[in-house]
CSV table of N, CA and C in Angstrom, one decimal:
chain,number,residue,atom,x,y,z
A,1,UNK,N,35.4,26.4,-43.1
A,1,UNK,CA,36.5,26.0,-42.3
A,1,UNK,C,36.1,25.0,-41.2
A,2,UNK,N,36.9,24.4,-40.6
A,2,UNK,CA,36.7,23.4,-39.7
A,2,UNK,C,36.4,23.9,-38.8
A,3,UNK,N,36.4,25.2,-37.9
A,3,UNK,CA,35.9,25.8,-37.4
A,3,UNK,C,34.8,25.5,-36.8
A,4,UNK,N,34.1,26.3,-38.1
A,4,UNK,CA,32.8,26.4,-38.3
A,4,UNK,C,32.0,25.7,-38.3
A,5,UNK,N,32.7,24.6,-39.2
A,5,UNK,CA,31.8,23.0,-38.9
A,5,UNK,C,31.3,22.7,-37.4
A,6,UNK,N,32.7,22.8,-36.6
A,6,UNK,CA,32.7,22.4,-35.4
A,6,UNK,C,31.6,22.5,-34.6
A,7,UNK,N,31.8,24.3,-34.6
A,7,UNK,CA,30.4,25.2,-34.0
A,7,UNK,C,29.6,24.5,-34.5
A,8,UNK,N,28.9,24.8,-35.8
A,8,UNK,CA,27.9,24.1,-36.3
A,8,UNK,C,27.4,22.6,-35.6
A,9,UNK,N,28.1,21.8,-35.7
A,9,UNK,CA,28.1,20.4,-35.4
A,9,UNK,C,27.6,20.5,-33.4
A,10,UNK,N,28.1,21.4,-32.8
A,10,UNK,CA,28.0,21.7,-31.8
A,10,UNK,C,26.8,22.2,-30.9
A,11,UNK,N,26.4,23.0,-32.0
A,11,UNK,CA,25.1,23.7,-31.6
A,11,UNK,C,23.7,22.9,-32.0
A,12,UNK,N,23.7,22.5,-33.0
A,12,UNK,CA,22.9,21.1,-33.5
A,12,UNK,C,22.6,20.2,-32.5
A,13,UNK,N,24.2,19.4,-32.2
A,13,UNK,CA,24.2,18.6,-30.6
A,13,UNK,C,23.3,19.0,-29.8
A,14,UNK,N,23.5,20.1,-29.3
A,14,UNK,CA,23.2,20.9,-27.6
A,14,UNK,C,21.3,21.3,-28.7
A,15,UNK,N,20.8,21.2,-29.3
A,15,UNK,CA,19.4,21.5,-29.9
A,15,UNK,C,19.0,20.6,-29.6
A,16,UNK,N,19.7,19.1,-29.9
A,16,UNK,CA,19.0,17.7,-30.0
A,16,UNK,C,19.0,17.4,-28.7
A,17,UNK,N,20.1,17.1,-27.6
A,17,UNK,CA,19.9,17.1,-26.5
A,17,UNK,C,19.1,17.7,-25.6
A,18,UNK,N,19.0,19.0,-25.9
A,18,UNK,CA,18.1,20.2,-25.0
A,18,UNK,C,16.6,19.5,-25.8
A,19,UNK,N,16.4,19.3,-26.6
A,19,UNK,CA,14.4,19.1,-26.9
A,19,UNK,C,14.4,17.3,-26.8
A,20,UNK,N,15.3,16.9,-26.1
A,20,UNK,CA,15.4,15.3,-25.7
A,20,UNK,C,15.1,15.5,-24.8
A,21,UNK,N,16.0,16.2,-23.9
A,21,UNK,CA,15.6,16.5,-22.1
A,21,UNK,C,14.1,17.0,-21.9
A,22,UNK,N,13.5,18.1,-22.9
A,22,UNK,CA,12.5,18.5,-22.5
A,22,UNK,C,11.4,17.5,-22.6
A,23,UNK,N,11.6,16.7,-23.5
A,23,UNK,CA,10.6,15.7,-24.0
A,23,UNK,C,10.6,14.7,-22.6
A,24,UNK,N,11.8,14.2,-22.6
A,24,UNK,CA,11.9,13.6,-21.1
A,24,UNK,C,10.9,13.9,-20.0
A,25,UNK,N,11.1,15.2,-20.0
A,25,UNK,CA,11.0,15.9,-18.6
A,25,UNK,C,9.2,16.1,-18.8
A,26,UNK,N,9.1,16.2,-19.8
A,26,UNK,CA,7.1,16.3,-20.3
A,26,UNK,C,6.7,14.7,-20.1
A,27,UNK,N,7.3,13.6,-20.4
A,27,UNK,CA,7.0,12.4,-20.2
A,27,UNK,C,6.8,12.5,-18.8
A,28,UNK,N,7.8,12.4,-18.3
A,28,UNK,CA,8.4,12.1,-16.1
A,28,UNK,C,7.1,13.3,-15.7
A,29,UNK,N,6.9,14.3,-16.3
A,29,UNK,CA,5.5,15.0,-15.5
A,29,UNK,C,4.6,14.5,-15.7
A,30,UNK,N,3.9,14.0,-17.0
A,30,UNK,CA,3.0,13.4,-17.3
A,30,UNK,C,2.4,12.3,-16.3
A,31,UNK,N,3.4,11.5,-16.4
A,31,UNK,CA,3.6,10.1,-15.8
A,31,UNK,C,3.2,10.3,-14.1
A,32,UNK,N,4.0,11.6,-13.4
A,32,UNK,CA,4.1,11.8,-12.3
A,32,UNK,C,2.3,12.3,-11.7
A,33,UNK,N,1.8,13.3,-12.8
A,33,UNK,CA,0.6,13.5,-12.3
A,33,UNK,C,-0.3,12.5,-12.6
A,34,UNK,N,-0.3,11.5,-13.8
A,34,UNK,CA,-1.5,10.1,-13.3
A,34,UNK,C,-1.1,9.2,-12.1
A,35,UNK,N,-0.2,9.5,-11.6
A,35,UNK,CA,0.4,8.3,-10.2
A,35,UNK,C,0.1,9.3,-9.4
A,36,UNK,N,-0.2,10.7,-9.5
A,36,UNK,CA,-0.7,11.2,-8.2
A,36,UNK,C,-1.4,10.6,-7.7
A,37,UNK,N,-3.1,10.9,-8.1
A,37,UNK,CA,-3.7,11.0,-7.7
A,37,UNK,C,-3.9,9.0,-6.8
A,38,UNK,N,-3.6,8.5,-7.8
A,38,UNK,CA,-3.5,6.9,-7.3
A,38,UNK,C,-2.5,7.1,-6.2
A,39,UNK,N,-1.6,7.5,-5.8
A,39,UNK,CA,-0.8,7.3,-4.5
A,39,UNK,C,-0.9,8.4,-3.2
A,40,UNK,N,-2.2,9.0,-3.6
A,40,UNK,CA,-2.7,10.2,-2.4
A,40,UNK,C,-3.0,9.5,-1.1
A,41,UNK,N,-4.0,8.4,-1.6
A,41,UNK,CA,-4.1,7.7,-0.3
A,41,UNK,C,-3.4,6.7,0.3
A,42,UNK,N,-2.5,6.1,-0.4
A,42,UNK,CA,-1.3,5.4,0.1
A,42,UNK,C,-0.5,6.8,0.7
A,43,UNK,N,0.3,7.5,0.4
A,43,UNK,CA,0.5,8.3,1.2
A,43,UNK,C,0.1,8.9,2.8
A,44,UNK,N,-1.3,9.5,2.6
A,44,UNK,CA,-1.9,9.5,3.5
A,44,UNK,C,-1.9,8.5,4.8
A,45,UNK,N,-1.9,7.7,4.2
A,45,UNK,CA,-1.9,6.3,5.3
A,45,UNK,C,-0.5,6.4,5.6
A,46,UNK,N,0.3,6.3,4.8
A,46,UNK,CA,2.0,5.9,4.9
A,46,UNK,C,2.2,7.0,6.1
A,47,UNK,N,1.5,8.5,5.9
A,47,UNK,CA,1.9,9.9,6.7
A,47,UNK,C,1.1,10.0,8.3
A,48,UNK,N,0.0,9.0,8.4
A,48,UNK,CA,-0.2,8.6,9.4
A,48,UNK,C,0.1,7.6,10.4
A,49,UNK,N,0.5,6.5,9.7
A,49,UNK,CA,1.3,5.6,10.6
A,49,UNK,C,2.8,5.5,10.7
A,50,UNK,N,3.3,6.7,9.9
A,50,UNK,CA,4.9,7.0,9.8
A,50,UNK,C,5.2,5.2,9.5
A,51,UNK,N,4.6,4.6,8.5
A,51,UNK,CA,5.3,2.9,7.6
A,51,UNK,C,5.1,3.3,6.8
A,52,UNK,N,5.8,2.8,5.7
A,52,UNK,CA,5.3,2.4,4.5
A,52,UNK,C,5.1,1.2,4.5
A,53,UNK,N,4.6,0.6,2.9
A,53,UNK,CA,3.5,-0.6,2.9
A,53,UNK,C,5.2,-2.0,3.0
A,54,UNK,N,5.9,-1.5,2.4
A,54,UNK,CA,7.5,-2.3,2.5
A,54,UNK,C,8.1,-2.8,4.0
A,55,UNK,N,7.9,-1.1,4.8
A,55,UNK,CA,8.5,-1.4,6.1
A,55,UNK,C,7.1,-2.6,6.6
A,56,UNK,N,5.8,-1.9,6.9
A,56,UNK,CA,5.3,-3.0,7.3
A,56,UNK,C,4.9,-4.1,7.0
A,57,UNK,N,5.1,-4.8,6.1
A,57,UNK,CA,5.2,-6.2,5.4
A,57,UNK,C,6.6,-7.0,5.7
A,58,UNK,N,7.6,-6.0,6.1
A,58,UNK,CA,9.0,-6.5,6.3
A,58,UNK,C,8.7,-6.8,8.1
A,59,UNK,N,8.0,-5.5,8.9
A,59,UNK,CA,7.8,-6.1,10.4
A,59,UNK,C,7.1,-7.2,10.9
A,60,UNK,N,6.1,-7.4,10.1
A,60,UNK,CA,5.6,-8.4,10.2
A,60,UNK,C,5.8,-10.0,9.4
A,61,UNK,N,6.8,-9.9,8.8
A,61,UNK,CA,7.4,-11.1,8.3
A,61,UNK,C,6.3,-11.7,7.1
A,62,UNK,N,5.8,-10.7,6.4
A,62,UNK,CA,5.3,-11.4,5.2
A,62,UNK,C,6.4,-11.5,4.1
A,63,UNK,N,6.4,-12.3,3.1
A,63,UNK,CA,7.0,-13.0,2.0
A,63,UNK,C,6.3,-12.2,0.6
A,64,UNK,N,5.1,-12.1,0.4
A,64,UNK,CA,4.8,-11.1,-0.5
A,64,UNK,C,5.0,-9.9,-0.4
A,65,UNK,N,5.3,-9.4,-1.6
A,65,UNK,CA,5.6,-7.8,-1.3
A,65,UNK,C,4.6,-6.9,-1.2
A,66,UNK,N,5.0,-5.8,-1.2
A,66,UNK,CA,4.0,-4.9,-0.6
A,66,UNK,C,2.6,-4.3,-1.3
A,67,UNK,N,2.9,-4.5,-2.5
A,67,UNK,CA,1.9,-4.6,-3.4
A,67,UNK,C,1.2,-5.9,-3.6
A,68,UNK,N,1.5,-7.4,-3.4
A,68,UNK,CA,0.6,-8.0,-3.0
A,68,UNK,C,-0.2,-8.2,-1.8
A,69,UNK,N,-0.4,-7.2,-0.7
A,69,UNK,CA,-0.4,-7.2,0.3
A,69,UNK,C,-1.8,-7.9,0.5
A,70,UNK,N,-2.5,-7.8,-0.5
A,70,UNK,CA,-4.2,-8.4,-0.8
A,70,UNK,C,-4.4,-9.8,-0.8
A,71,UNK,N,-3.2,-10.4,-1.7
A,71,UNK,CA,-3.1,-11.8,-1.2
A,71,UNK,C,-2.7,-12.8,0.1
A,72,UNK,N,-2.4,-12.1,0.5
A,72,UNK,CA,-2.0,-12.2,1.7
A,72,UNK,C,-2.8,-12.4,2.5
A,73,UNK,N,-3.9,-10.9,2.8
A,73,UNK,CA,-5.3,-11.5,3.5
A,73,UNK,C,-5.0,-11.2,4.8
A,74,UNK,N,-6.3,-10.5,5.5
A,74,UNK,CA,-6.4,-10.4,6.5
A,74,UNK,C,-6.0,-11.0,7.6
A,75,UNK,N,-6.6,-12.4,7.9
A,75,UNK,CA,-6.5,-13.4,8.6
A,75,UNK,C,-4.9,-13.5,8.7
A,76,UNK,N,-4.2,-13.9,8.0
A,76,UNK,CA,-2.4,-13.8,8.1
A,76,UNK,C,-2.0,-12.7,8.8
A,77,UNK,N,-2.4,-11.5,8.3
A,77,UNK,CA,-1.9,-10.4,8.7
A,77,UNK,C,-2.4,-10.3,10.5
A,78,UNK,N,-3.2,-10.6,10.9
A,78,UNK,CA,-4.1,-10.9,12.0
A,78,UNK,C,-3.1,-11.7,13.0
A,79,UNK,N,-3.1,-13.0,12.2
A,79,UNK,CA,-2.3,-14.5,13.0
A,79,UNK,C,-0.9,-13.7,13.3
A,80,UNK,N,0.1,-12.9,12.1
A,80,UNK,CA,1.3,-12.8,12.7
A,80,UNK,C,1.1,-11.6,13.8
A,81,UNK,N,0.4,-10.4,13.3
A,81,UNK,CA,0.6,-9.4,14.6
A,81,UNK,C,-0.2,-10.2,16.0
A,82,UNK,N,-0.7,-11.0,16.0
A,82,UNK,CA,-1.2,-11.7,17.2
A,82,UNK,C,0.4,-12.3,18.2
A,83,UNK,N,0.9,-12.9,17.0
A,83,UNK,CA,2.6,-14.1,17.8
A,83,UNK,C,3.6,-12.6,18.2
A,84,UNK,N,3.4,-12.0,17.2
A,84,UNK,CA,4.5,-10.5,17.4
A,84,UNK,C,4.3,-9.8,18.6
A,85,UNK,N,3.1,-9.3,18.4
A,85,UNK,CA,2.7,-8.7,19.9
A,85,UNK,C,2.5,-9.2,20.9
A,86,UNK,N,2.2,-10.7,21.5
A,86,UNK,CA,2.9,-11.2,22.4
A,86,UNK,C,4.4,-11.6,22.4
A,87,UNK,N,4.9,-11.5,21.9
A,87,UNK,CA,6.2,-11.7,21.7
A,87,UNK,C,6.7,-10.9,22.5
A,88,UNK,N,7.0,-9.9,21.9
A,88,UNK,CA,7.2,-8.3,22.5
A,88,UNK,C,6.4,-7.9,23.8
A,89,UNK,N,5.5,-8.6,24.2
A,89,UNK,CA,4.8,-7.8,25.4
A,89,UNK,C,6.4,-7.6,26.5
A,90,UNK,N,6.0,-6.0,26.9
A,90,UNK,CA,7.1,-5.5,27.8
A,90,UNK,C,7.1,-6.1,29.6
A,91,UNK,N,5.4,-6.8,29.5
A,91,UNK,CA,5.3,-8.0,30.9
A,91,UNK,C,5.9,-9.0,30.5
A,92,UNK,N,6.5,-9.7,29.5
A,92,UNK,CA,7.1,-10.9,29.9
A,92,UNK,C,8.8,-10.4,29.7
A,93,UNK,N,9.0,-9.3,29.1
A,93,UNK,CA,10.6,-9.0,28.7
A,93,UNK,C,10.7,-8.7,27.8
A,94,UNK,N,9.6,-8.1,26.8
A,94,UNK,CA,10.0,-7.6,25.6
A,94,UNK,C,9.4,-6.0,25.5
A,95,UNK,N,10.1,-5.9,24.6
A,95,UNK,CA,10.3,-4.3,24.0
A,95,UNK,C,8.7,-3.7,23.6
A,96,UNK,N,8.1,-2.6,24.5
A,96,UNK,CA,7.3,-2.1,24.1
A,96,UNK,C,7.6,-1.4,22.8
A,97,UNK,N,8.8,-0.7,22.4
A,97,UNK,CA,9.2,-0.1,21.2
A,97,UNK,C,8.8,-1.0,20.2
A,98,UNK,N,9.1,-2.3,20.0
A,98,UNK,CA,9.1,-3.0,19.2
A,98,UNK,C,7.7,-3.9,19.2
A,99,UNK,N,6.8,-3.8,19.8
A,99,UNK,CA,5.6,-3.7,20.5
A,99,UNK,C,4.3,-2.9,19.5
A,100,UNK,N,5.1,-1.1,19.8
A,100,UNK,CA,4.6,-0.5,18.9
A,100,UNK,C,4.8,-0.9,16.9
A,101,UNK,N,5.7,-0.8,17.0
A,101,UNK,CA,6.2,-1.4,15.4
A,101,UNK,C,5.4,-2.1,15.2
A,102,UNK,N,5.1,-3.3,15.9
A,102,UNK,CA,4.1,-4.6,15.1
A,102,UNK,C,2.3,-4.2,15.1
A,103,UNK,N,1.9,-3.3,15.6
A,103,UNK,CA,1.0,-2.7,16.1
A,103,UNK,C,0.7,-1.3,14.9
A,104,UNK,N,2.0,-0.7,14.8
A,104,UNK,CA,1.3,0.1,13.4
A,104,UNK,C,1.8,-0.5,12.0
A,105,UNK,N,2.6,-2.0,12.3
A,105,UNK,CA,2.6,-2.3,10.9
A,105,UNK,C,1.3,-2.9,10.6
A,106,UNK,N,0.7,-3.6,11.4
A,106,UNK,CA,-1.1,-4.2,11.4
A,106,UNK,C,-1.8,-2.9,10.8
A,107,UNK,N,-1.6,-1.9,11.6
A,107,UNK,CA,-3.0,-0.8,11.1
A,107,UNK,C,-2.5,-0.4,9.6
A,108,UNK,N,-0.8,-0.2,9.5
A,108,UNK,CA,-0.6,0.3,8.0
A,108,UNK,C,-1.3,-0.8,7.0
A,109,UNK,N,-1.2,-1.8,7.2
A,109,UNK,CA,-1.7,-2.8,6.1
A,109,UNK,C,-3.0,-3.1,6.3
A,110,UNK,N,-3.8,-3.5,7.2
A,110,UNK,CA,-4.9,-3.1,7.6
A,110,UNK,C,-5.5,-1.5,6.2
A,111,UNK,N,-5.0,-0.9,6.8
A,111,UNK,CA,-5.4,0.5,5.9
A,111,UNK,C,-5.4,0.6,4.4
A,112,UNK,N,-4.4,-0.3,3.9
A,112,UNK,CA,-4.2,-0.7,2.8
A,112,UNK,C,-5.3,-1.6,1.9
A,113,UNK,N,-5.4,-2.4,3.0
A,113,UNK,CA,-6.7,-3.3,2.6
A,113,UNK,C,-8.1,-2.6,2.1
A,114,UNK,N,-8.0,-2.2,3.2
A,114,UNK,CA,-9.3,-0.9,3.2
A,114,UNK,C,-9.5,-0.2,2.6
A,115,UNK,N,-8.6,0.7,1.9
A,115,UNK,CA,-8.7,1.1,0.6
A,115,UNK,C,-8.7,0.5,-0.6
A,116,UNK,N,-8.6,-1.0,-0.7
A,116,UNK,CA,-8.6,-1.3,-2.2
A,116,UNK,C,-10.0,-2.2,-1.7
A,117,UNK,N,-10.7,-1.7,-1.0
A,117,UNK,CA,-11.7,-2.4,-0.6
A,117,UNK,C,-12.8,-1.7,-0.7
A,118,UNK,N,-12.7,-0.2,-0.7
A,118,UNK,CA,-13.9,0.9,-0.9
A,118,UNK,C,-13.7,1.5,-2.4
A,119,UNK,N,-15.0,1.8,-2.2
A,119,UNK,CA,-15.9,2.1,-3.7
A,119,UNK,C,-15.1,2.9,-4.2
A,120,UNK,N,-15.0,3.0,-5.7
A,120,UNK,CA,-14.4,3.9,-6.4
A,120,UNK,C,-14.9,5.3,-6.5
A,121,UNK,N,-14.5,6.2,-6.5
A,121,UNK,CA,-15.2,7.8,-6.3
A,121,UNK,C,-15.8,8.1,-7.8
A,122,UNK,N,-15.5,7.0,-9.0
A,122,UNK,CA,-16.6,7.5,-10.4
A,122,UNK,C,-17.1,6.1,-10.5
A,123,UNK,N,-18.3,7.0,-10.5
A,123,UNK,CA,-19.6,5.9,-10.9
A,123,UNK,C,-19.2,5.0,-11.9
A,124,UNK,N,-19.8,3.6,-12.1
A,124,UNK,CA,-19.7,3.2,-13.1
A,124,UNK,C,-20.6,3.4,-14.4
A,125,UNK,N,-19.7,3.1,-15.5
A,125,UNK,CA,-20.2,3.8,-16.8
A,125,UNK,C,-21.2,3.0,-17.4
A,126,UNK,N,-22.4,3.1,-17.6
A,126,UNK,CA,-23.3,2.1,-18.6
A,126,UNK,C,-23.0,2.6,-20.4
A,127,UNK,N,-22.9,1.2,-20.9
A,127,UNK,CA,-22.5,1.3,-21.9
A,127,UNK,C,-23.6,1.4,-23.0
């Protein structure tokens, strides 16, 4: 009966869908635990200077994004929090708040550097 097809046809559906989702959901974990360990210490940093690498790249007026923050280079990063934070000094009329901002967006990226700058924690492999 058509019924029955129905059901049939129905329950099939909801099998294929339901071992799609799980398949999904085994990929998105998979995926999620190799990006751990790679974004532990960007976090870390992000959780101590309350930035991320976005916000401070946007305070300080760089053009590369926040993942290129390497080409960018110290020296730049340096030159603008130098103009910034005299800018803002709260002795000539500017905003210590904003003072601070340019001051932990330097250390966030700063931090950043620094870590793609130290040794990798596994030895290298001789072949």
């Amino acid at each position: 009966s058509a019924a029955r097809i129905l059901t049939q046809v129905v329950i099939v559906g909801s099998q294929i869908v339901g071992k799609a989702f799980v398949e999904a959901y085994r990929n998105v974990s998979v995926a999620a635990a190799a990006n751990a360990g790679k974004n532990k210490a960007a976090d870390a940093a992000t959780m101590r200077t309350g930035m991320s690498l976005d916000e401070a790249s946007m305070i300080l007026n760089l053009k590369k994004s926040a993942g290129d923050v390497h080409a960018v280079g110290r020296e730049e990063i340096l030159k603008r929090y130098d103009h910034l934070f005299k800018v803002n000094d709260p002795a000539e009329g500017g905003s210590f708040y904003l003072q601070s901002k340019v001051f932990r967006a330097k250390e966030r990226l700063e931090m950043e550097l620094d870590r793609a700058q130290a040794p990798s924690d596994t030895p290298p492999q001789n072949p």
